[in-house]
Coordinates of C-alpha atoms and ligand atoms in Angstrom, one line a residue:
S1 CA 208.7 -169.8 61.8
D2 CA 210.0 -168.0 58.8
M3 CA 209.6 -170.4 56.0
I4 CA 206.3 -171.9 54.8
D5 CA 206.3 -175.1 52.8
F6 CA 205.6 -174.4 49.2
Y7 CA 204.7 -178.0 48.5
G8 CA 201.8 -179.9 50.2
E9 CA 198.3 -181.2 49.8
R10 CA 196.9 -177.7 49.8
Q11 CA 198.3 -174.5 48.4
A12 CA 200.0 -172.4 51.1
G13 CA 198.4 -169.0 51.7
I14 CA 194.9 -170.2 52.4
I15 CA 194.8 -171.7 55.9
T16 CA 198.4 -170.6 56.6
P17 CA 198.1 -168.2 59.6
A18 CA 197.5 -164.9 57.8
Q19 CA 200.7 -162.9 57.4
D20 CA 200.7 -159.2 57.9
R21 CA 201.4 -158.0 54.3
L22 CA 199.9 -158.6 50.9
H23 CA 200.8 -157.9 47.3
F24 CA 198.0 -159.2 45.1
V25 CA 198.4 -159.3 41.3
A26 CA 196.1 -160.2 38.4
F27 CA 197.6 -161.0 35.0
D28 CA 196.1 -161.1 31.5
V29 CA 197.6 -163.7 29.2
I30 CA 198.8 -161.9 26.1
T31 CA 200.1 -164.8 24.0
K32 CA 198.0 -167.1 21.9
D33 CA 200.6 -169.8 22.2
K34 CA 199.5 -172.4 24.8
A35 CA 203.0 -174.0 25.0
A36 CA 204.5 -170.6 25.9
L37 CA 202.0 -170.2 28.6
V38 CA 202.7 -173.7 30.0
D39 CA 206.5 -173.0 29.8
M40 CA 206.0 -169.8 31.8
L41 CA 203.9 -171.6 34.5
E42 CA 206.8 -174.1 34.9
S43 CA 209.3 -171.3 35.2
W44 CA 207.0 -169.5 37.7
T45 CA 206.7 -172.6 39.8
A46 CA 210.5 -173.1 40.0
A47 CA 210.9 -169.4 41.0
A48 CA 208.1 -169.5 43.5
A49 CA 209.5 -172.6 45.2
R50 CA 212.9 -170.8 45.5
M51 CA 211.5 -167.4 46.7
T52 CA 209.3 -169.0 49.3
R53 CA 212.6 -170.6 50.7
G54 CA 214.1 -167.1 50.8
Q55 CA 216.3 -167.7 47.7
E56 CA 216.7 -165.6 44.6
A57 CA 214.2 -166.2 41.8
G58 CA 216.7 -167.8 39.5
T59 CA 219.7 -170.1 40.2
L60 CA 222.2 -167.5 39.0
G61 CA 220.6 -164.9 41.2
A62 CA 220.9 -161.1 41.2
V63 CA 224.7 -160.8 40.6
G64 CA 225.9 -164.4 39.7
G65 CA 225.0 -164.3 36.0
S66 CA 226.5 -162.9 32.9
P67 CA 227.3 -159.1 33.1
E68 CA 225.9 -158.8 29.6
A69 CA 222.4 -160.1 30.6
P70 CA 219.7 -158.8 32.8
P71 CA 220.0 -160.6 36.2
E72 CA 217.8 -163.6 37.1
D73 CA 216.7 -161.8 40.2
T74 CA 215.9 -158.2 40.7
G75 CA 217.9 -158.0 44.0
E76 CA 215.8 -156.0 46.4
A77 CA 215.3 -159.0 48.7
L78 CA 219.0 -159.9 48.9
G79 CA 219.7 -160.4 52.6
L80 CA 216.1 -160.6 53.6
P81 CA 214.7 -163.9 55.1
A82 CA 211.7 -165.8 53.6
A83 CA 209.5 -163.8 55.9
D84 CA 206.7 -166.5 55.8
L85 CA 206.2 -165.8 52.1
T86 CA 203.4 -167.7 50.4
L87 CA 202.5 -167.6 46.7
T88 CA 199.0 -168.8 45.9
I89 CA 197.9 -169.1 42.3
G90 CA 194.3 -168.9 40.9
F91 CA 192.8 -169.1 37.4
G92 CA 190.0 -166.6 36.4
P93 CA 186.9 -167.4 34.3
S94 CA 188.3 -165.5 31.3
L95 CA 191.2 -168.0 30.9
F96 CA 188.5 -170.6 29.9
D97 CA 187.3 -168.7 26.8
S98 CA 188.2 -170.0 23.3
R99 CA 192.0 -169.2 23.4
F100 CA 193.5 -172.2 25.0
G101 CA 190.9 -175.0 24.5
L102 CA 190.0 -175.0 28.2
R103 CA 186.2 -174.6 27.8
A104 CA 185.4 -178.2 28.8
K105 CA 187.5 -177.8 31.9
K106 CA 185.8 -174.7 33.3
P107 CA 184.1 -175.5 36.6
A108 CA 180.5 -174.4 36.9
A109 CA 181.4 -172.8 40.2
L110 CA 183.7 -170.4 38.3
A111 CA 180.7 -168.6 36.8
D112 CA 181.2 -164.8 36.7
L113 CA 179.9 -163.1 39.8
P114 CA 176.7 -161.2 39.3
K115 CA 176.4 -157.4 39.6
F116 CA 175.3 -156.7 43.1
P117 CA 173.0 -153.8 44.1
G118 CA 175.1 -150.7 44.7
D119 CA 178.2 -152.1 43.0
T120 CA 180.6 -149.4 41.5
I121 CA 183.1 -151.8 40.0
D122 CA 185.9 -150.5 37.8
P123 CA 186.7 -153.2 35.2
A124 CA 190.3 -151.9 34.8
I125 CA 191.1 -153.1 38.4
S126 CA 188.9 -156.3 38.2
G127 CA 189.1 -159.8 36.8
G128 CA 192.2 -161.2 35.2
D129 CA 193.2 -164.6 33.6
I130 CA 195.6 -165.6 36.4
C131 CA 196.2 -164.2 39.9
V132 CA 198.9 -164.6 42.4
Q133 CA 198.3 -163.8 46.1
A134 CA 201.7 -163.0 47.7
C135 CA 201.6 -162.8 51.5
A136 CA 204.6 -162.3 53.8
N137 CA 205.6 -160.6 57.0
D138 CA 207.9 -158.2 55.1
P139 CA 206.3 -156.0 52.4
Q140 CA 209.5 -155.9 50.4
V141 CA 209.5 -159.7 50.2
A142 CA 206.0 -159.8 48.9
V143 CA 206.6 -157.1 46.3
H144 CA 209.9 -158.8 45.2
A145 CA 208.0 -162.0 44.5
V146 CA 205.3 -160.4 42.4
R147 CA 207.8 -158.3 40.5
N148 CA 210.0 -161.3 39.7
L149 CA 207.0 -163.3 38.5
A150 CA 205.9 -160.4 36.3
R151 CA 209.5 -160.2 34.9
I152 CA 209.6 -163.9 34.2
G153 CA 206.2 -163.6 32.5
M154 CA 207.2 -160.9 30.1
G155 CA 205.7 -161.4 26.6
V156 CA 203.4 -164.1 27.9
V157 CA 201.4 -162.2 30.6
S158 CA 201.0 -158.6 31.5
V159 CA 200.0 -157.2 34.8
R160 CA 196.3 -156.2 34.6
W161 CA 196.1 -154.7 38.2
S162 CA 197.7 -155.2 41.5
Q163 CA 197.0 -154.2 45.1
L164 CA 199.2 -153.8 48.2
G165 CA 197.8 -154.5 51.6
F166 CA 199.2 -153.8 55.0
G167 CA 197.8 -155.3 58.1
R168 CA 195.8 -158.4 58.0
T169 CA 192.0 -158.1 58.7
S170 CA 191.5 -161.7 59.6
S171 CA 192.8 -164.5 61.7
T172 CA 192.9 -167.9 60.0
S173 CA 194.2 -169.8 63.0
T174 CA 193.1 -169.9 66.7
T175 CA 196.7 -169.2 67.6
Q176 CA 196.4 -165.6 66.2
A177 CA 195.0 -162.6 68.0
T178 CA 192.2 -160.9 66.1
P179 CA 193.4 -157.8 64.2
R180 CA 191.3 -154.7 63.4
N181 CA 190.1 -153.2 60.2
L182 CA 190.2 -149.4 59.4
F183 CA 186.8 -148.8 61.0
G184 CA 188.6 -149.8 64.2
F185 CA 186.7 -153.0 64.8
K186 CA 188.1 -156.5 65.4
D187 CA 187.8 -158.4 62.2
G188 CA 188.0 -162.1 61.8
T189 CA 186.5 -163.2 65.1
A190 CA 184.0 -165.6 63.6
N191 CA 186.1 -166.6 60.7
L192 CA 186.8 -170.2 59.6
K193 CA 190.0 -171.3 61.2
A194 CA 192.7 -173.8 60.2
E195 CA 192.0 -175.9 63.2
E196 CA 188.3 -176.5 62.3
T197 CA 189.2 -179.3 59.9
S198 CA 185.7 -180.7 59.5
L199 CA 184.2 -177.3 58.8
L200 CA 187.0 -176.7 56.3
D201 CA 186.0 -180.0 54.5
D202 CA 182.4 -178.8 54.3
H203 CA 182.9 -175.1 53.5
L204 CA 186.5 -174.5 52.1
W205 CA 187.9 -177.4 50.1
V206 CA 186.4 -178.6 46.8
R207 CA 185.4 -182.2 47.0
T208 CA 185.5 -185.1 44.5
G209 CA 182.3 -184.8 42.4
D210 CA 181.9 -181.0 43.0
G211 CA 183.3 -180.3 39.5
P212 CA 186.3 -181.1 37.3
D213 CA 189.0 -183.3 38.9
W214 CA 191.7 -180.7 38.5
M215 CA 190.0 -178.6 41.2
T216 CA 189.4 -181.4 43.7
G217 CA 191.2 -180.3 46.9
G218 CA 191.4 -176.7 45.8
S219 CA 189.3 -173.7 46.7
Y220 CA 187.6 -170.7 45.0
M221 CA 188.9 -167.2 45.8
V222 CA 186.7 -164.1 45.7
T223 CA 188.4 -160.7 45.9
R224 CA 186.6 -157.4 46.4
K225 CA 188.4 -154.1 46.8
I226 CA 186.1 -152.2 49.2
R227 CA 186.7 -148.5 49.6
M228 CA 185.8 -147.4 53.1
L229 CA 184.5 -143.8 53.6
I230 CA 186.7 -143.1 56.5
E231 CA 185.8 -139.4 57.2
P232 CA 182.0 -139.9 57.4
W233 CA 182.6 -143.0 59.6
D234 CA 184.8 -141.0 61.9
R235 CA 182.0 -138.5 62.4
T236 CA 179.6 -141.3 63.4
S237 CA 178.9 -141.9 67.1
L238 CA 180.3 -144.9 68.9
L239 CA 176.8 -146.2 69.6
E240 CA 175.9 -146.0 65.9
Q241 CA 179.1 -147.7 64.8
E242 CA 178.5 -150.6 67.2
T243 CA 174.9 -150.9 66.0
I244 CA 176.0 -151.0 62.4
V245 CA 178.5 -153.8 63.1
G246 CA 176.5 -155.7 65.8
R247 CA 179.6 -156.0 68.0
D248 CA 181.2 -153.7 70.6
K249 CA 184.3 -151.8 69.5
G250 CA 186.4 -152.5 72.5
Q251 CA 186.3 -156.3 72.9
G252 CA 184.5 -157.3 69.7
A253 CA 181.8 -159.1 71.7
P254 CA 178.4 -159.5 70.0
L255 CA 176.0 -156.9 71.4
S256 CA 174.0 -159.8 72.9
G257 CA 177.0 -161.1 74.9
H258 CA 180.1 -160.3 76.8
G259 CA 183.2 -162.1 75.3
E260 CA 184.7 -161.8 71.9
F261 CA 184.0 -165.4 71.0
D262 CA 180.5 -165.6 72.5
E263 CA 178.0 -166.8 69.8
P264 CA 175.7 -163.9 68.9
D265 CA 172.1 -164.4 70.0
F266 CA 169.8 -162.7 67.5
A267 CA 166.7 -163.3 69.6
V268 CA 167.7 -161.1 72.5
R269 CA 165.6 -157.9 72.8
G270 CA 166.4 -154.7 74.6
D271 CA 164.1 -152.7 77.0
G272 CA 162.3 -151.1 74.0
G273 CA 161.5 -154.5 72.5
E274 CA 164.0 -154.0 69.6
P275 CA 166.5 -156.7 68.8
V276 CA 169.8 -156.0 70.6
I277 CA 171.6 -157.0 67.4
A278 CA 169.8 -154.8 64.8
T279 CA 168.1 -156.5 61.8
T280 CA 170.5 -154.4 59.6
A281 CA 173.6 -155.2 61.5
H282 CA 176.5 -156.6 59.5
V283 CA 177.2 -159.7 61.8
R284 CA 173.5 -160.7 61.7
L285 CA 173.2 -160.5 57.9
A286 CA 176.5 -162.3 57.3
H287 CA 176.0 -165.0 60.0
P288 CA 175.7 -168.6 58.7
T289 CA 172.3 -169.1 60.5
Q290 CA 170.9 -166.3 58.2
N291 CA 172.5 -167.8 55.0
N292 CA 171.6 -171.5 54.9
G293 CA 174.8 -172.3 56.8
A294 CA 177.1 -170.6 54.3
R295 CA 180.6 -169.8 55.7
L296 CA 183.7 -168.2 54.3
L297 CA 187.4 -168.2 55.1
R298 CA 188.1 -164.5 55.0
R299 CA 191.8 -163.5 54.5
G300 CA 191.6 -159.8 53.6
Y301 CA 193.9 -156.8 54.2
N302 CA 193.7 -153.1 55.0
F303 CA 194.9 -150.8 52.3
V304 CA 195.6 -147.1 52.0
D305 CA 196.4 -145.9 48.5
G306 CA 197.3 -142.4 49.6
S307 CA 194.7 -139.7 49.4
D308 CA 192.2 -138.9 46.7
G309 CA 193.0 -135.2 46.0
L310 CA 189.9 -134.1 47.9
G311 CA 191.5 -134.5 51.3
R312 CA 190.1 -138.0 51.9
L313 CA 192.0 -141.1 52.5
D314 CA 191.8 -143.6 49.6
A315 CA 191.5 -146.5 52.0
G316 CA 189.6 -149.6 52.7
L317 CA 189.5 -153.3 52.9
F318 CA 190.9 -155.6 50.2
F319 CA 188.5 -158.4 50.9
I320 CA 189.6 -162.0 50.1
A321 CA 187.5 -165.0 50.8
Y322 CA 188.1 -168.7 50.0
Q323 CA 185.3 -171.2 49.7
R324 CA 184.1 -174.5 48.2
D325 CA 181.5 -172.9 45.9
P326 CA 180.9 -169.2 45.5
R327 CA 177.4 -169.8 44.1
R328 CA 176.4 -171.1 47.5
Q329 CA 178.6 -169.0 49.7
F330 CA 179.9 -165.5 48.6
V331 CA 177.1 -164.8 46.1
P332 CA 174.1 -165.3 48.4
V333 CA 175.8 -163.7 51.4
Q334 CA 176.9 -160.6 49.4
T335 CA 173.5 -160.4 47.8
K336 CA 172.0 -160.1 51.3
L337 CA 174.6 -157.6 52.5
A338 CA 174.2 -155.5 49.4
R339 CA 170.5 -155.2 50.0
Q340 CA 170.3 -154.7 53.7
D341 CA 173.6 -154.0 55.4
Q342 CA 173.7 -150.6 57.1
L343 CA 177.4 -150.7 56.6
N344 CA 176.7 -149.9 52.9
E345 CA 176.4 -146.2 53.8
Y346 CA 180.1 -146.2 54.6
I347 CA 181.6 -148.5 51.9
R348 CA 181.8 -148.9 48.1
H349 CA 182.8 -152.0 46.3
V350 CA 185.2 -150.9 43.5
S351 CA 186.9 -154.0 42.2
S352 CA 185.9 -157.7 41.9
G353 CA 187.8 -160.9 41.2
L354 CA 187.0 -164.6 41.1
F355 CA 189.7 -167.3 40.8
A356 CA 189.9 -171.1 40.9
C357 CA 192.8 -172.1 43.1
P358 CA 193.8 -175.7 42.5
P359 CA 195.2 -178.0 45.2
G360 CA 198.8 -177.9 46.2
L361 CA 201.8 -179.3 44.4
R362 CA 203.1 -182.6 45.8
A363 CA 206.6 -182.7 44.3
A364 CA 209.3 -180.7 42.7
D365 CA 208.5 -182.1 39.2
D366 CA 204.9 -180.8 39.4
F367 CA 204.0 -177.3 38.3
W368 CA 201.2 -174.7 38.6
G369 CA 198.4 -175.6 36.2
R370 CA 199.8 -179.0 35.0
S371 CA 196.6 -180.8 35.8
L372 CA 194.6 -178.1 33.9
F373 CA 196.5 -177.9 30.6
Ligands
HEM401 C1 182.1 -160.3 60.2 C2 183.6 -155.9 59.0 C3 182.7 -156.9 54.3 C4 181.3 -161.3 55.5 C5 182.6 -159.1 60.3 C6 182.9 -158.4 61.5 C7 183.4 -157.1 61.2 C8 183.3 -157.0 59.7 C9 183.9 -156.0 62.1 C10 182.8 -158.9 62.9 C11 184.0 -159.7 63.4 C12 184.2 -161.0 62.7 O1 183.5 -162.0 63.0 O2 185.0 -161.1 61.8 C13 183.5 -155.8 57.6 C14 183.8 -154.6 56.9 C15 183.5 -154.8 55.6 C16 183.1 -156.2 55.5 C17 184.3 -153.3 57.5 C18 183.7 -154.0 54.4 C19 184.6 -153.0 54.3 C20 182.2 -158.1 54.2 C21 181.8 -158.8 53.0 C22 181.5 -160.1 53.4 C23 181.6 -160.2 54.8 C24 181.9 -158.2 51.6 C25 181.0 -161.2 52.5 C26 180.2 -161.1 51.5 C27 181.4 -161.4 56.9 C28 181.2 -162.7 57.6 C29 181.3 -162.4 59.0 C30 181.8 -161.0 59.0 C31 180.7 -164.0 57.0 C32 181.2 -163.3 60.2 C33 179.7 -163.3 60.6 C34 179.5 -164.3 61.7 O3 179.5 -165.5 61.5 O4 179.3 -163.8 62.8 N1 182.8 -158.2 59.2 N2 183.1 -156.7 56.8 N3 182.1 -159.0 55.3 N4 181.8 -160.5 57.8 FE1 182.4 -158.6 57.3

């Protein structure tokens, strides 16, 4: 298909089969006027509904309006199809400060993430009052969508940071082949998938009674920009790489098994008596059986932001994970990884985000944030 429904029980872009391209943007609200913010969210919703259908952002379009006025669409997606564009909105903890009277509506699950051991987070590319995750199978379509939302939001929001991603690093449907991350390993094998509906009810979607009603049916999104130290990794032996991950590089099979989708067996020991999947291996430490059953729906992207001036690729994983409650899912899993994961020698977390993504919009008269404001 080429068009993903914008309206529905859930926001598109969560269990939608992960598209290949990402433009992620976080905004700060720069007005104190709540009505102006709500107006903008209405305009954003109308533009998002149009753009996800492959149409121009405004009804007059790029060239149909007054020659005296800036166009209602910036034009660079003219002639391009919808390319499976999804636009997913989230609200950050900072939106619930004193500015807009939203304190009482802040979900407890939207508590700021703690500082994890080893974190090297840059605040300038972290956080934000509102985020939009734009995913598509054409990078120009994703960039066009973010650019037009920023244009429509002028005077009300300003872009705090944004991130491009090429190449999905997760499958979110059993219909998709598992892609690879920049360390060359299959990524997304043991991910939550759209077809696992009862697991999604337990681990992905916020339930009645979990918190404020406006989030029931939604999900919490964590973002982490993770720089990957490509050159040191590329000097590491294959054996060492596979030990660090806990899976083989060719098939993606757990070191205790043969097929990609075999369940890892952490009890299996090698000839020397050592566990075949090391105690410091990423897949052991991240596995639900080691984390009180916690699971995540990962939906991240590879990024390369050029080079860093020292001859090294400025590259890594823009990690995105959705879940029912970060306090019981991302936070404990990342705490464990930050302390014990051997992968830490080759990665640095440089940005962090947390956003509450409400349920989907059911009808054309509904708009982003209506149930919140
Ligand atoms: C699994 C790579 C960061 C959570 C995996 C797998 C790879 C991988 C290759 C095995 C295939 C799969 O099941 O997807 C990486 C790399 C990272 C990174 C290169 C950083 C650059 C993280 C972070 C988290 C995380 C920050 C969460 C805090 C998981 C989970 C699994 C997994 C939950 C599935 C474990 C299982 O059930 O077997 N990762 N990962 N990963 N990763 Fe990561």
